[in-house]
Coordinates of C-alpha atoms in Angstrom, one line a residue:
Chain E
X1 CA 2.2 7.2 -35.8
X2 CA 2.2 10.1 -38.3
X3 CA 0.9 10.0 -41.3
X4 CA 0.2 12.4 -44.2
X5 CA -1.8 12.3 -47.4
X6 CA -2.3 14.6 -50.0
X7 CA -2.3 17.5 -47.2
X8 CA -2.1 21.1 -48.8
X9 CA -1.4 24.3 -47.0
X10 CA -2.6 27.0 -48.4
X11 CA -2.0 30.6 -46.4
X12 CA -4.9 33.0 -47.2
X13 CA -2.8 34.9 -48.8
X14 CA -2.2 32.5 -51.7
X15 CA 1.6 31.6 -50.7
X16 CA 0.5 27.2 -50.8
X17 CA 3.2 25.9 -48.3
X18 CA 2.6 22.0 -48.4
X19 CA 1.0 21.2 -51.6
X20 CA 0.2 17.6 -51.7
X21 CA 2.6 16.3 -49.3
X22 CA 1.9 12.4 -47.9
X23 CA 4.9 11.0 -45.8
X24 CA 4.4 9.2 -43.1
X25 CA 6.6 7.5 -40.4
X26 CA 6.3 3.8 -38.1
X27 CA 5.2 4.6 -34.0
X28 CA 9.4 4.2 -32.8
X29 CA 11.7 5.7 -35.6
X30 CA 13.9 8.8 -35.5
X31 CA 14.2 11.1 -38.9
X32 CA 14.9 14.3 -39.5
X33 CA 13.2 17.5 -41.6
X34 CA 14.5 19.5 -44.2
X35 CA 14.7 22.0 -46.9
X36 CA 15.7 25.1 -47.9
X37 CA 14.2 27.9 -45.6
X38 CA 10.6 28.4 -47.1
X39 CA 10.6 24.5 -48.0
X40 CA 7.2 24.6 -45.4
X41 CA 9.0 22.4 -42.2
X42 CA 7.8 25.0 -40.1
X43 CA 4.3 24.7 -41.7
X44 CA 4.9 20.4 -40.9
X45 CA 5.5 21.0 -37.7
X46 CA 2.8 23.4 -37.2
X47 CA -0.5 20.8 -38.8
X48 CA 0.9 18.0 -36.6
X49 CA 1.0 20.0 -33.5
X50 CA -1.6 21.5 -34.8
X51 CA -0.8 24.9 -34.0
X52 CA -1.7 25.0 -38.0
X53 CA -5.1 23.3 -39.7
X54 CA -3.8 21.7 -42.9
X55 CA -6.7 23.2 -46.2
X56 CA -6.8 19.6 -47.9
X57 CA -5.9 16.1 -47.4
X58 CA -5.2 13.7 -44.4
X59 CA -3.0 14.2 -41.7
X60 CA -3.1 11.4 -38.9
X61 CA -1.7 11.1 -36.2
X62 CA -1.5 8.1 -33.6
X63 CA -4.6 7.2 -35.6
X64 CA -6.2 10.6 -35.0
X65 CA -7.5 12.3 -37.8
X66 CA -6.6 15.7 -36.8
X67 CA -9.3 17.1 -39.8
X68 CA -12.0 15.8 -37.5
X69 CA -10.6 17.1 -34.1
X70 CA -12.5 19.0 -32.5
X71 CA -11.4 22.9 -30.9
X72 CA -11.5 21.9 -27.4
X73 CA -10.2 18.1 -27.6
X74 CA -7.3 20.0 -28.3
X75 CA -4.9 21.1 -25.8
X76 CA -5.3 17.4 -25.0
X77 CA -3.6 16.2 -28.5
X78 CA -0.7 18.7 -28.0
X79 CA -0.6 16.4 -24.6
X80 CA 0.6 13.3 -26.5
X81 CA 3.3 15.6 -28.2
X82 CA 6.4 16.4 -26.9
X83 CA 7.9 20.5 -28.8
X84 CA 11.7 21.9 -28.6
X85 CA 12.2 24.8 -30.5
X86 CA 14.6 27.0 -31.7
X87 CA 14.4 29.8 -28.7
X88 CA 13.3 26.9 -25.8
X89 CA 10.0 29.1 -25.1
X90 CA 11.0 29.2 -21.9
X91 CA 9.4 31.2 -19.1
X92 CA 12.0 33.5 -18.0
X93 CA 10.1 34.5 -14.9
X94 CA 10.0 30.7 -12.9
X95 CA 12.9 28.4 -12.1
X96 CA 14.1 25.9 -14.0
X97 CA 11.9 23.6 -12.0
X98 CA 8.7 25.5 -12.9
X99 CA 9.7 25.6 -16.5
X100 CA 9.7 21.0 -16.7
X101 CA 7.1 21.3 -14.4
X102 CA 4.4 23.3 -16.1
X103 CA 3.0 20.1 -18.6
X104 CA 2.7 18.0 -15.6
X105 CA 0.5 21.1 -13.4
X106 CA -1.7 21.7 -16.5
X107 CA -1.9 17.5 -16.7
X108 CA -3.6 18.2 -12.3
X109 CA -0.5 15.4 -11.3
X110 CA -0.4 15.8 -7.4
X111 CA 2.9 17.7 -6.3
X112 CA 4.5 14.7 -5.3
X113 CA 4.4 12.9 -8.7
X114 CA 5.5 16.1 -10.1
X115 CA 8.6 16.3 -8.0
X116 CA 10.0 13.4 -8.7
X117 CA 9.5 13.3 -12.3
X118 CA 11.0 16.9 -13.4
X119 CA 13.8 15.5 -11.4
X120 CA 14.2 12.4 -13.7
X121 CA 13.3 14.8 -16.5
X122 CA 16.0 16.9 -14.9
X123 CA 18.7 13.5 -15.0
X124 CA 18.0 12.1 -18.5
X125 CA 19.4 16.0 -19.9
X126 CA 21.8 16.6 -17.1
X127 CA 20.8 20.0 -15.2
X128 CA 19.3 18.0 -11.7
X129 CA 22.0 20.8 -9.8
X130 CA 19.8 24.3 -11.8
X131 CA 16.4 23.2 -10.9
X132 CA 16.3 26.5 -8.5
X133 CA 17.8 28.6 -11.6
X134 CA 16.0 31.0 -13.8
X135 CA 17.2 29.6 -17.2
X136 CA 18.7 33.1 -17.7
X137 CA 21.1 32.0 -15.8
X138 CA 22.2 28.9 -17.5
X139 CA 23.7 28.7 -21.4
X140 CA 21.7 28.3 -25.3
X141 CA 22.8 24.8 -24.3
X142 CA 21.9 23.7 -21.2
X143 CA 18.4 26.0 -21.3
X144 CA 17.4 23.8 -24.6
X145 CA 17.9 21.1 -22.7
X146 CA 15.7 22.7 -19.7
X147 CA 13.1 22.5 -23.0
X148 CA 13.8 18.9 -24.0
X149 CA 13.5 18.1 -20.3
X150 CA 9.3 20.3 -20.0
X151 CA 8.6 18.8 -23.6
X152 CA 9.3 15.2 -22.7
X153 CA 8.5 15.0 -18.8
X154 CA 4.7 13.3 -19.2
X155 CA 6.4 10.5 -21.6
X156 CA 4.9 11.5 -24.6
X157 CA 5.1 9.4 -27.4
X158 CA 5.8 11.5 -30.6
X159 CA 8.8 14.1 -29.4
X160 CA 8.5 17.2 -32.3
X161 CA 12.5 19.9 -32.3
X162 CA 12.1 22.8 -34.7
X163 CA 15.9 23.2 -35.2
X164 CA 16.7 22.5 -32.1
X165 CA 19.8 23.1 -32.7
X166 CA 20.1 26.5 -34.6
X167 CA 21.1 28.4 -31.8
X168 CA 24.2 25.8 -31.0
X169 CA 27.8 25.9 -31.6
X170 CA 28.9 21.8 -33.3
X171 CA 29.8 20.1 -30.4
X172 CA 27.1 20.8 -28.4
X173 CA 24.9 20.6 -31.2
X174 CA 26.6 16.9 -31.3
X175 CA 25.2 16.1 -27.1
X176 CA 21.8 17.6 -28.1
X177 CA 21.0 15.0 -30.9
X178 CA 22.4 12.4 -28.3
X179 CA 19.8 13.5 -26.1
X180 CA 17.0 12.7 -29.0
X181 CA 18.4 9.0 -29.0
X182 CA 18.2 8.4 -26.2
X183 CA 15.2 9.2 -26.2
X184 CA 14.0 7.4 -29.2
X185 CA 15.8 4.0 -27.9
X186 CA 13.3 4.1 -25.8
X187 CA 10.9 3.8 -28.0
X188 CA 9.7 8.0 -28.5
X189 CA 9.2 8.7 -32.4
X190 CA 11.7 11.8 -32.9
X191 CA 10.8 14.3 -35.9
X192 CA 13.6 16.9 -35.8
X193 CA 13.5 20.3 -38.7
X194 CA 17.1 20.7 -38.6
X195 CA 19.5 22.1 -41.9
X196 CA 22.2 20.9 -40.1
X197 CA 23.3 19.0 -43.9
X198 CA 26.8 18.4 -41.5
X199 CA 25.3 17.5 -38.3
X200 CA 22.6 15.1 -39.3
X201 CA 24.5 13.8 -42.4
X202 CA 26.4 11.9 -39.8
X203 CA 23.4 10.3 -38.2
X204 CA 21.9 6.9 -39.8
X205 CA 18.8 8.0 -39.5
X206 CA 16.3 8.7 -42.4
X207 CA 15.0 12.3 -43.7
X208 CA 12.4 14.0 -45.5
X209 CA 13.6 16.2 -47.7
X210 CA 11.1 19.5 -48.9
X211 CA 11.3 21.3 -51.3
X212 CA 8.8 23.9 -52.4
X213 CA 6.1 22.3 -50.2
X214 CA 6.4 18.8 -51.4
X215 CA 9.4 15.8 -51.1
X216 CA 12.2 16.6 -53.1
X217 CA 13.5 13.5 -55.4
Chain S
X1 CA -4.7 8.8 -11.7
X2 CA -8.2 7.9 -9.9
X3 CA -11.1 10.1 -9.6
X4 CA -10.8 11.3 -6.2
X5 CA -7.2 12.6 -6.5
X6 CA -7.5 13.1 -9.7
X7 CA -10.4 16.2 -8.0
X8 CA -7.8 16.7 -4.6
X9 CA -5.3 17.8 -7.6
X10 CA -8.2 20.7 -9.1
X11 CA -8.8 21.7 -5.8
X12 CA -6.1 22.3 -4.5
X13 CA -4.4 24.0 -7.9
X14 CA -7.0 26.0 -6.9
X15 CA -6.1 27.4 -3.9
X16 CA -2.6 27.9 -5.2
X17 CA -4.0 29.7 -8.5
X18 CA -5.9 31.7 -5.7
X19 CA -3.4 32.5 -4.0
X20 CA -1.0 32.9 -6.8
X21 CA -2.7 36.0 -7.8
X22 CA -3.4 37.0 -4.7
X23 CA 0.0 37.2 -4.9
X24 CA 0.9 38.8 -7.6
X25 CA -1.7 41.3 -6.9
X26 CA 0.4 42.3 -4.0
X27 CA 3.7 42.2 -5.4
X28 CA 2.3 45.8 -7.4
X29 CA 1.0 47.3 -4.2
X30 CA -0.1 50.8 -6.6
X31 CA -1.3 49.9 -9.3
X32 CA -3.2 47.1 -7.6
X33 CA -4.1 49.9 -5.4
X34 CA -5.7 52.1 -7.6
X35 CA -7.4 50.0 -9.8
X36 CA -9.3 49.4 -6.3
X37 CA -10.4 52.3 -4.9
X38 CA -11.6 53.2 -8.3
X39 CA -14.0 49.8 -8.0
X40 CA -15.2 50.6 -5.4
X41 CA -16.0 54.0 -5.0
X42 CA -17.7 53.1 -8.3
X43 CA -19.3 50.9 -5.8
X44 CA -19.9 53.1 -3.1
X45 CA -21.5 55.8 -5.4
X46 CA -24.9 54.1 -6.3
X47 CA -25.2 51.8 -2.9
X48 CA -24.3 55.2 -0.8
X49 CA -27.8 57.3 -2.4
X50 CA -29.7 53.4 -2.6
X51 CA -29.1 53.8 1.1
X52 CA -30.6 57.7 1.4
X53 CA -33.7 56.8 -0.9
X54 CA -34.7 53.2 1.6
X55 CA -34.4 55.6 4.1
X56 CA -36.3 58.4 2.8
X57 CA -39.0 55.7 1.4
X58 CA -39.7 54.4 4.8
X59 CA -39.6 57.6 6.4
X60 CA -42.7 58.8 4.3
X61 CA -43.2 54.8 3.8
X62 CA -44.4 55.3 7.9
X63 CA -46.6 59.1 7.2
X64 CA -48.1 57.9 3.8
X65 CA -50.6 55.0 5.8
X66 CA -53.1 57.7 6.9
X67 CA -54.7 59.2 4.8
X68 CA -55.6 62.4 6.7
X69 CA -57.5 65.4 6.8
X70 CA -57.9 68.7 8.3
X71 CA -60.7 70.4 8.4
X72 CA -60.1 73.5 10.3
X73 CA -63.8 74.4 12.0
X74 CA -65.8 77.8 11.5
X75 CA -64.7 80.6 14.4
X76 CA -68.7 80.2 15.7
X77 CA -68.6 76.4 16.1
X78 CA -68.2 75.8 19.7
X79 CA -67.0 72.8 21.2
X80 CA -69.8 70.5 21.5
X81 CA -71.1 71.3 18.3
X82 CA -67.7 70.2 17.0
X83 CA -67.6 67.3 18.9
X84 CA -71.1 66.7 17.0
X85 CA -70.2 66.9 14.0
X86 CA -67.2 64.8 14.8
X87 CA -69.3 62.0 16.0
X88 CA -71.4 62.0 13.0
X89 CA -68.6 62.1 10.3
X90 CA -67.5 59.6 12.2
X91 CA -70.5 56.9 10.9
X92 CA -69.3 57.8 6.5
X93 CA -68.3 54.7 5.7
X94 CA -65.5 56.2 4.0
X95 CA -63.8 57.7 7.4
X96 CA -62.6 54.8 9.8
X97 CA -61.4 57.5 12.7
X98 CA -62.0 61.2 13.8
X99 CA -60.0 62.9 16.3
X100 CA -61.5 66.3 17.6
X101 CA -59.2 69.3 18.9
X102 CA -60.9 72.4 20.3
X103 CA -59.2 75.9 20.3
X104 CA -57.7 75.7 22.9
X105 CA -56.2 72.5 22.1
X106 CA -55.2 73.7 19.0
X107 CA -53.5 76.6 21.1
X108 CA -51.8 74.0 23.4
X109 CA -50.5 72.2 20.2
X110 CA -48.7 74.9 18.6
X111 CA -47.4 76.2 22.2
X112 CA -45.3 73.2 22.5
X113 CA -44.2 72.6 19.4
X114 CA -44.1 76.0 17.4
X115 CA -42.0 76.9 20.7
X116 CA -43.5 80.6 19.9
X117 CA -46.2 80.7 23.3
X118 CA -44.9 84.1 24.6
X119 CA -45.5 85.5 21.3
X120 CA -48.9 84.3 21.8
X121 CA -49.8 85.6 25.5
X122 CA -50.2 88.7 23.6
X123 CA -52.9 88.2 21.6
X124 CA -56.4 89.8 22.7
X125 CA -57.7 85.6 21.6
X126 CA -57.2 82.1 20.5
X127 CA -56.5 82.9 16.7
X128 CA -57.3 79.0 16.7
X129 CA -59.9 77.3 14.8
X130 CA -60.9 74.2 16.9
X131 CA -59.4 71.2 14.3
X132 CA -61.1 67.7 13.0
X133 CA -58.8 65.6 12.2
X134 CA -60.2 62.7 9.4
X135 CA -59.0 59.3 8.9
X136 CA -60.4 58.4 5.9
X137 CA -60.4 54.6 5.4
X138 CA -58.1 52.3 3.6
X139 CA -60.4 51.0 0.7
X140 CA -61.4 54.8 -0.2
X141 CA -57.8 56.1 -0.2
X142 CA -57.6 56.5 -3.8
X143 CA -57.0 59.2 -4.9
X144 CA -60.3 60.2 -6.2
X145 CA -61.8 58.4 -3.7
X146 CA -60.3 60.9 -1.2
X147 CA -60.8 63.8 -3.4
X148 CA -64.3 63.3 -3.5
X149 CA -64.5 63.4 0.0
X150 CA -62.7 66.4 0.9
X151 CA -65.0 68.9 -1.4
X152 CA -67.6 66.7 0.3
X153 CA -65.9 67.6 4.1
X154 CA -65.4 71.6 2.1
X155 CA -69.9 71.9 1.1
X156 CA -70.0 71.7 4.8
X157 CA -71.1 74.5 6.2
X158 CA -69.8 74.4 9.6
X159 CA -66.2 73.4 8.4
X160 CA -64.3 76.4 7.1
X161 CA -61.2 74.0 5.4
X162 CA -61.0 71.4 4.3
X163 CA -57.2 70.0 3.6
X164 CA -55.5 66.8 2.6
X165 CA -52.2 66.7 5.1
X166 CA -50.2 64.2 2.6
X167 CA -50.4 66.1 -0.7
X168 CA -46.8 67.3 0.0
X169 CA -46.1 63.8 0.4
X170 CA -46.8 63.0 -2.3
X171 CA -44.9 64.5 -4.7
X172 CA -42.1 63.2 -2.2
X173 CA -43.2 60.2 -4.0
X174 CA -42.3 60.7 -7.0
X175 CA -39.6 62.6 -6.7
X176 CA -38.5 59.7 -4.6
X177 CA -39.3 57.6 -7.2
X178 CA -37.6 59.4 -9.7
X179 CA -34.7 59.6 -8.0
X180 CA -34.6 55.9 -7.4
X181 CA -34.6 55.4 -11.2
X182 CA -31.6 58.4 -11.1
X183 CA -29.7 56.4 -9.2
X184 CA -30.4 53.0 -10.9
X185 CA -29.0 54.6 -14.4
X186 CA -26.0 55.5 -12.3
X187 CA -25.6 52.1 -10.9
X188 CA -25.8 50.3 -14.4
X189 CA -23.3 52.7 -15.6
X190 CA -20.9 52.6 -13.1
X191 CA -21.1 48.6 -13.5
X192 CA -20.2 49.0 -17.1
X193 CA -17.0 51.3 -15.3
X194 CA -16.1 48.7 -12.7
X195 CA -16.3 45.8 -15.8
X196 CA -14.7 48.2 -18.3
X197 CA -12.3 49.0 -15.6
X198 CA -11.8 45.2 -14.3
X199 CA -11.6 44.3 -18.1
X200 CA -8.5 46.6 -19.1
X201 CA -6.3 46.2 -16.2
X202 CA -7.1 42.3 -16.4
X203 CA -6.5 42.9 -20.9
X204 CA -3.0 44.7 -19.4
X205 CA -1.6 42.0 -17.9
X206 CA -2.8 39.8 -20.0
X207 CA -0.7 41.8 -22.1
X208 CA 2.7 41.3 -19.8
X209 CA 1.6 37.3 -19.9
X210 CA 1.2 35.9 -23.7
X211 CA 4.2 34.8 -24.5
X212 CA 3.5 32.5 -20.7
X213 CA 0.1 32.0 -22.4
X214 CA 1.6 30.9 -25.7
X215 CA 3.6 28.5 -23.6
X216 CA 1.3 26.9 -22.2
X217 CA -1.3 26.2 -24.5
X218 CA 2.4 24.4 -26.9
X219 CA 1.8 22.3 -23.6
X220 CA -1.4 21.6 -23.6
X221 CA -2.5 23.7 -21.1
X222 CA -6.8 24.3 -22.1
X223 CA -8.6 27.5 -22.3
X224 CA -10.6 26.6 -18.2
X225 CA -6.3 26.5 -17.1
X226 CA -5.5 29.8 -18.9
X227 CA -8.3 32.0 -17.9
X228 CA -8.5 31.0 -14.5
X229 CA -5.8 33.3 -13.4
X230 CA -7.1 36.0 -14.7
X231 CA -10.8 35.2 -13.1
X232 CA -9.1 35.3 -10.4
X233 CA -7.7 38.0 -10.2
X234 CA -10.8 39.8 -11.2
X235 CA -12.1 38.0 -8.2
X236 CA -9.9 39.3 -5.7
X237 CA -9.8 43.2 -8.0
X238 CA -13.8 43.0 -7.0
X239 CA -13.5 41.8 -2.9
X240 CA -11.0 43.9 -2.2
X241 CA -12.9 47.0 -4.0
X242 CA -16.7 45.8 -3.4
X243 CA -15.1 46.1 0.8
X244 CA -12.7 49.5 -0.1
X245 CA -16.3 50.7 -1.3
X246 CA -18.5 49.5 2.4
X247 CA -15.4 50.8 4.3
X248 CA -16.2 54.3 2.6
X249 CA -19.6 54.0 3.3
X250 CA -19.5 53.4 6.6
X251 CA -17.4 56.3 7.2
X252 CA -18.9 58.9 4.9
X253 CA -22.8 57.9 6.7
X254 CA -20.4 58.1 10.2
X255 CA -19.9 62.2 9.0
X256 CA -23.4 62.4 8.3
X257 CA -24.3 61.4 10.8
X258 CA -25.2 63.6 13.2
X259 CA -26.0 66.6 10.4
X260 CA -29.0 63.5 9.7
X261 CA -30.0 63.6 13.4
X262 CA -30.5 67.1 13.9
X263 CA -32.1 67.5 11.0
X264 CA -34.6 64.5 12.2
X265 CA -35.5 66.0 15.5
X266 CA -36.2 68.9 13.3
X267 CA -39.2 67.5 11.5
X268 CA -40.0 66.1 15.9
X269 CA -39.8 62.7 13.6
X270 CA -38.9 59.1 15.0
X271 CA -36.6 58.4 13.1
X272 CA -33.5 56.3 13.2
X273 CA -31.7 56.1 10.3
X274 CA -30.8 52.4 8.7
X275 CA -27.8 52.3 7.1
X276 CA -28.1 48.8 6.2
X277 CA -25.0 47.8 7.5
X278 CA -24.9 44.4 7.1
X279 CA -26.3 44.0 3.7
X280 CA -24.2 45.9 2.1
X281 CA -21.1 44.2 3.2
X282 CA -21.5 40.8 2.1
X283 CA -24.1 42.8 -1.2
X284 CA -20.6 45.4 -2.3
X285 CA -18.4 42.2 -2.0
X286 CA -20.6 40.4 -3.9
X287 CA -21.2 42.7 -6.5
X288 CA -17.6 43.4 -6.3
X289 CA -16.2 39.9 -7.1
X290 CA -19.4 39.0 -10.1
X291 CA -18.3 42.2 -11.7
X292 CA -14.4 41.5 -11.1
X293 CA -15.2 38.5 -11.9
X294 CA -17.4 38.8 -15.0
X295 CA -14.7 41.4 -17.1
X296 CA -11.7 39.0 -16.2
X297 CA -13.9 37.1 -18.2
X298 CA -14.8 38.7 -20.9
X299 CA -11.8 40.5 -20.9
X300 CA -9.8 36.9 -21.2
X301 CA -12.4 35.5 -23.9
X302 CA -10.9 37.6 -26.2
X303 CA -7.5 37.4 -26.0
X304 CA -7.5 34.0 -25.8
X305 CA -8.3 33.4 -29.5
X306 CA -6.4 36.4 -30.1
X307 CA -3.5 33.9 -29.2
X308 CA -5.2 30.6 -30.3
X309 CA -1.8 29.9 -32.2
X310 CA -4.5 28.2 -35.4

């Protein structure tokens, strides 16, 4: 599902964020991406989401070679990846409902379908009663769950999360991780960047550890 | 989703975006009004000048058709001789019509038109000469030919003075052409300024919504999706600006209508001023919309790439 083959990423300032990275995740895997800050975790996720392109090497996601993907296809490609961010990236002038509905509106779904699926996603993350609220009225944990609902609302086969529990206390973090597990159990490939060692050491999933842009031994 | 449903959703989405971008203008009435009025004035100015010029062209066009030469006869030439001369001239191939006007006719005409009739009563005799008004044949109406004809007529012994009536009209026409060019340049410059005003307004609203654009792109929004609300904003600015321009123009023209009528009556012309109200009602909003959408397109195009996470 996620296949890195000798991937290099060098930034214009000559900083090499990834050097010769190779690894694979199979369909339906759940894995953590760890490493010290600056090890290349964010860069790796950006390559998968095609926010950046690799300098060398192949990134193949769901049998698509991202190096060959023309620019106009990128939006359609991104629709099969759910993205969860540390700072949620919610739109603060829109209700919870509208935030979660955004990927469906973009995909051109009809009104009825949007309502149905947004409520299903909000139900899943336990926020069904708050669809009319503005994000600002929610707690940090709740905002993150809105972000997750938005990431899964159009049922992408891949879910990427960049430090999703970075700003949350351990208990809330645990809840968020359980949510990810639930999505993984229904077949979604889940890949989570996190430096919360204590939390992920308690969970029985594969860990991909980066060190200076390479896999650590 | 089948094709029909997809298309239906697409149209519905367009209507939604169209209305929500109008709503966005409505929520910032002061800023929106200022922008719209600026656009309106920028569109109204060249349009107003164009209306004036079009009318001047039309009016001078009515006179222009006849290349008329007035032949003032010598004092001693009598009415009979004058008539004969007129008939003789009519047989010339480069003359299409003649009209003889005796010195008494001239006097009557002067009395009627000048309103100085009583002054003439004090004169011992009629000071006005008999006149033959000659119209050059159409295919002889080019300047060179008409000047040649003028010269031949002036050389005739019974004729005191041959005068081409239309020289001032030619000057007016050249002047009018110059003015038309000037208006075209003005229109082009003001169009550019409308583009810039709309582009800048859209640019500000893009900057305000940069976070939103980033999120939309991250969850798979196409450039077209990102562009759409801004294009509709440009559309509304242009449309409303065009309507303001039309209203401004009609109001201004209504104000100067009376002076124009007075002017026309002094020139004794059947002078119907054409406001071009119908044409402008279509053309101004249409121009506004075109410039608005184009300005928005340029502004968004520049910023779409800047926001592109690549």
